[in-house]
C-alpha positions as MATLAB code, in Angstrom:
seq = 'VCVCVLSFLRAAAPCSLLTFSLGGSRKLPLTMANMDRLQWLDLRNNPLDPELLPPDTIGLCLSEKECRACALNVKNRLAELILKKEEDELRRRKRREREKEKEKQRLQDARREQEEAAKLRQRQTLEKAKENAEHDNAGNAVDDEEAEEEEEQGSEAAGWGMHLGACFAFLVVLVLFGGVLVLALEYSKLLDAGLSAFVADSLLAMDGEAVVV';
ca = [
      48.482  165.657   71.132;
      51.495  166.751   69.044;
      54.003  163.965   69.375;
      56.979  165.081   67.268;
      59.653  162.164   65.881;
      63.018  162.252   64.796;
      63.399  158.949   62.904;
      66.925  158.259   61.385;
      66.638  156.685   57.772;
      69.495  155.356   55.817;
      68.960  154.732   52.720;
      67.428  158.371   53.277;
      68.727  162.423   54.949;
      70.374  162.038   58.355;
      66.846  162.652   59.967;
      63.794  163.453   59.540;
      60.819  164.669   61.154;
      57.748  162.701   61.570;
      54.907  164.760   63.243;
      51.224  162.343   64.118;
      48.351  163.237   66.083;
      47.050  161.011   69.269;
      44.219  162.199   68.771;
      43.854  163.647   71.842;
      44.670  160.279   73.609;
      47.649  160.472   76.380;
      49.129  157.385   75.510;
      51.675  156.167   72.607;
      51.068  152.776   70.984;
      52.860  149.782   72.018;
      53.953  149.445   68.811;
      56.451  151.658   68.857;
      58.891  149.717   70.540;
      59.614  147.634   67.615;
      60.695  150.652   66.262;
      64.483  149.892   65.487;
      64.867  153.506   63.160;
      64.014  155.305   66.514;
      66.991  157.621   67.124;
      65.028  160.888   68.702;
      62.156  161.807   70.139;
      61.187  164.642   71.789;
      58.111  164.179   73.289;
      57.832  168.040   75.631;
      55.204  169.550   76.085;
      52.957  166.804   74.903;
      50.755  165.822   78.188;
      50.852  161.239   78.446;
      49.777  159.735   81.002;
      52.488  160.076   83.996;
      52.380  156.521   85.054;
      52.711  154.684   81.455;
      55.528  157.127   80.632;
      56.936  158.744   84.066;
      58.760  162.371   83.879;
      61.849  161.058   84.027;
      61.436  158.767   80.858;
      60.755  161.079   78.594;
      63.641  163.931   79.851;
      64.212  167.635   79.094;
      64.659  166.351   75.459;
      67.115  170.163   74.978;
      69.297  168.625   73.265;
      70.369  165.909   70.768;
      71.632  163.964   73.309;
      68.447  164.378   75.883;
      65.805  163.080   72.569;
      68.366  160.282   71.559;
      67.975  158.929   75.348;
      64.188  159.630   75.373;
      63.661  156.973   72.097;
      65.532  154.607   74.212;
      63.882  155.450   77.253;
      60.793  155.060   75.710;
      61.399  151.740   73.335;
      62.873  150.458   76.576;
      59.384  151.481   78.170;
      57.111  150.366   75.785;
      58.927  146.803   76.040;
      58.186  146.442   79.394;
      54.844  147.791   79.403;
      54.140  144.874   76.424;
      55.627  142.761   78.847;
      53.617  143.457   82.067;
      50.261  142.863   79.619;
      51.611  139.757   78.432;
      51.899  137.899   81.861;
      48.835  139.816   83.070;
      47.229  138.147   80.029;
      48.552  134.602   80.737;
      48.084  135.687   84.662;
      44.574  135.829   83.557;
      44.638  132.868   81.654;
      45.903  131.044   83.959;
      43.929  131.750   86.108;
      41.214  131.276   84.341;
      42.133  127.785   83.753;
      42.534  127.997   87.573;
      38.943  128.200   87.860;
      38.012  126.007   85.239;
      39.805  123.368   86.459;
      38.044  123.559   90.322;
      34.478  124.343   88.654;
      35.767  121.067   87.056;
      36.807  119.877   90.184;
      33.296  120.902   91.788;
      31.527  119.407   89.280;
      32.589  116.231   89.161;
      33.211  116.887   92.888;
      29.142  117.452   93.364;
      28.753  114.447   90.880;
      30.781  112.106   93.020;
      28.465  112.940   95.916;
      25.355  112.837   94.055;
      26.931  108.916   93.142;
      27.854  107.765   97.139;
      24.372  109.258   98.004;
      22.243  107.457   95.077;
      24.532  104.515   96.322;
      23.440  105.253  100.123;
      20.116  105.164   99.412;
      20.004  101.954   97.606;
      22.528  100.246  100.083;
      19.651  101.973  102.583;
      16.885  100.438  100.673;
      18.719   96.867  100.365;
      19.003   96.633  104.188;
      15.289   98.271  104.796;
      14.101   95.853  102.410;
      16.305   93.026  104.300;
      14.887   93.810  108.037;
      11.496   94.376  106.517;
      11.691   89.983  104.950;
      13.825   89.273  108.231;
      10.682   90.819  109.595;
       8.290   89.286  107.820;
       9.955   86.047  107.679;
      10.251   85.916  112.200;
       6.100   86.234  112.028;
       6.332   83.817  109.788;
       8.109   81.817  112.350;
       6.182   83.082  114.974;
       2.534   82.718  112.567;
       3.947   79.079  112.508;
       5.160   78.268  115.887;
       1.390   79.316  116.981;
      -0.022   77.033  114.179;
       2.274   74.393  115.216;
       1.019   74.742  118.980;
      -2.220   74.973  117.766;
      -2.143   72.240  115.818;
      -0.275   70.059  118.836;
      -3.550   71.500  121.885;
      -5.701   70.787  119.157;
      -4.009   66.977  118.960;
      -3.814   66.984  122.581;
      -7.323   67.923  122.327;
      -8.598   65.061  120.682;
      -6.083   62.637  122.034;
      -7.887   63.363  124.928;
     -11.578   63.376  123.389;
     -10.735   60.117  121.684;
      -9.457   58.514  124.980;
     -12.341   60.319  126.557;
     -14.659   58.962  124.203;
     -13.582   55.548  124.234;
     -13.456   55.779  128.429;
     -17.008   55.987  127.960;
     -17.859   54.111  125.642;
     -16.061   51.238  127.638;
     -18.574   52.381  130.097;
     -21.398   52.482  128.462;
     -20.170   48.800  126.738;
     -19.643   47.291  130.801;
     -23.152   49.290  132.208;
     -24.780   46.946  129.072;
     -22.740   44.033  129.959;
     -23.693   44.349  133.606;
     -27.593   44.932  132.883;
     -27.355   42.312  130.183;
     -25.316   40.562  133.588;
     -28.287   40.969  136.155;
     -30.520   39.997  133.387;
     -29.430   36.721  132.284;
     -29.428   36.002  135.974;
     -32.839   36.997  136.900;
     -33.677   35.256  133.643;
     -31.844   32.080  135.575;
     -33.518   32.715  138.657;
     -36.773   32.725  136.740;
     -36.421   29.601  134.577;
     -34.775   27.319  137.921;
     -38.216   28.328  139.603;
     -40.351   28.283  136.649;
     -38.212   24.072  136.378;
     -38.779   23.790  140.259;
     -42.418   24.806  140.506;
     -43.287   22.501  137.047;
     -40.482   19.674  137.971;
     -43.090   20.121  141.416;
     -46.535   19.844  139.776;
     -44.315   16.842  137.390;
     -44.141   14.664  140.556;
     -47.186   15.624  142.456;
     -48.878   14.864  139.148;
     -47.030   10.967  139.266;
     -48.087   10.621  143.110;
     -51.181   11.143  142.493;
     -51.399    8.668  139.346;
     -50.230    6.372  141.500;
     -52.453    6.982  144.535;
     -55.276    5.950  142.426;
     -54.477    2.900  140.688;
];
């Protein structure tokens, strides 16, 4: 592909013909948009990309006027492409920044969810421990109540045992006292009977002695 460029040089001849090869490429270098001295441009018979340089932009280049128009239109078109490239790059950069910000926000949300989940597990663990402690305290209270009831029952049983023991002891003492009293009465009767016999014998003996005298 060969492109013929007519460049107007102030310090040289009225015009010069510059010829260079694009090496089979169908695109012009975007830096041509910065060629301020480019006045004439002839792109006839060059298979350029029509999407980048439409035919109406290039023109027919059959006259000096059309070559001037071609140079101006091509520089403007290349300037538009440069601007579009910069805008696309800006959009890509903003999109990458938005994606990076979204990823950062996602990580923050994930970290926040993990922290909240950890706090929830900790709170559930504390509540479970509290419930277990309350259950253990309730169980201990029940055990204490049962122990107190058993102790009270034992105390009552001991009291009844002591009462019954005292009653039994009193009955034993009463029986023994009654036995002793009965024995004393019997003994008293025996003493009275013996004393009576002794008195009677003594009186008989005294009566016998009186008779003998």
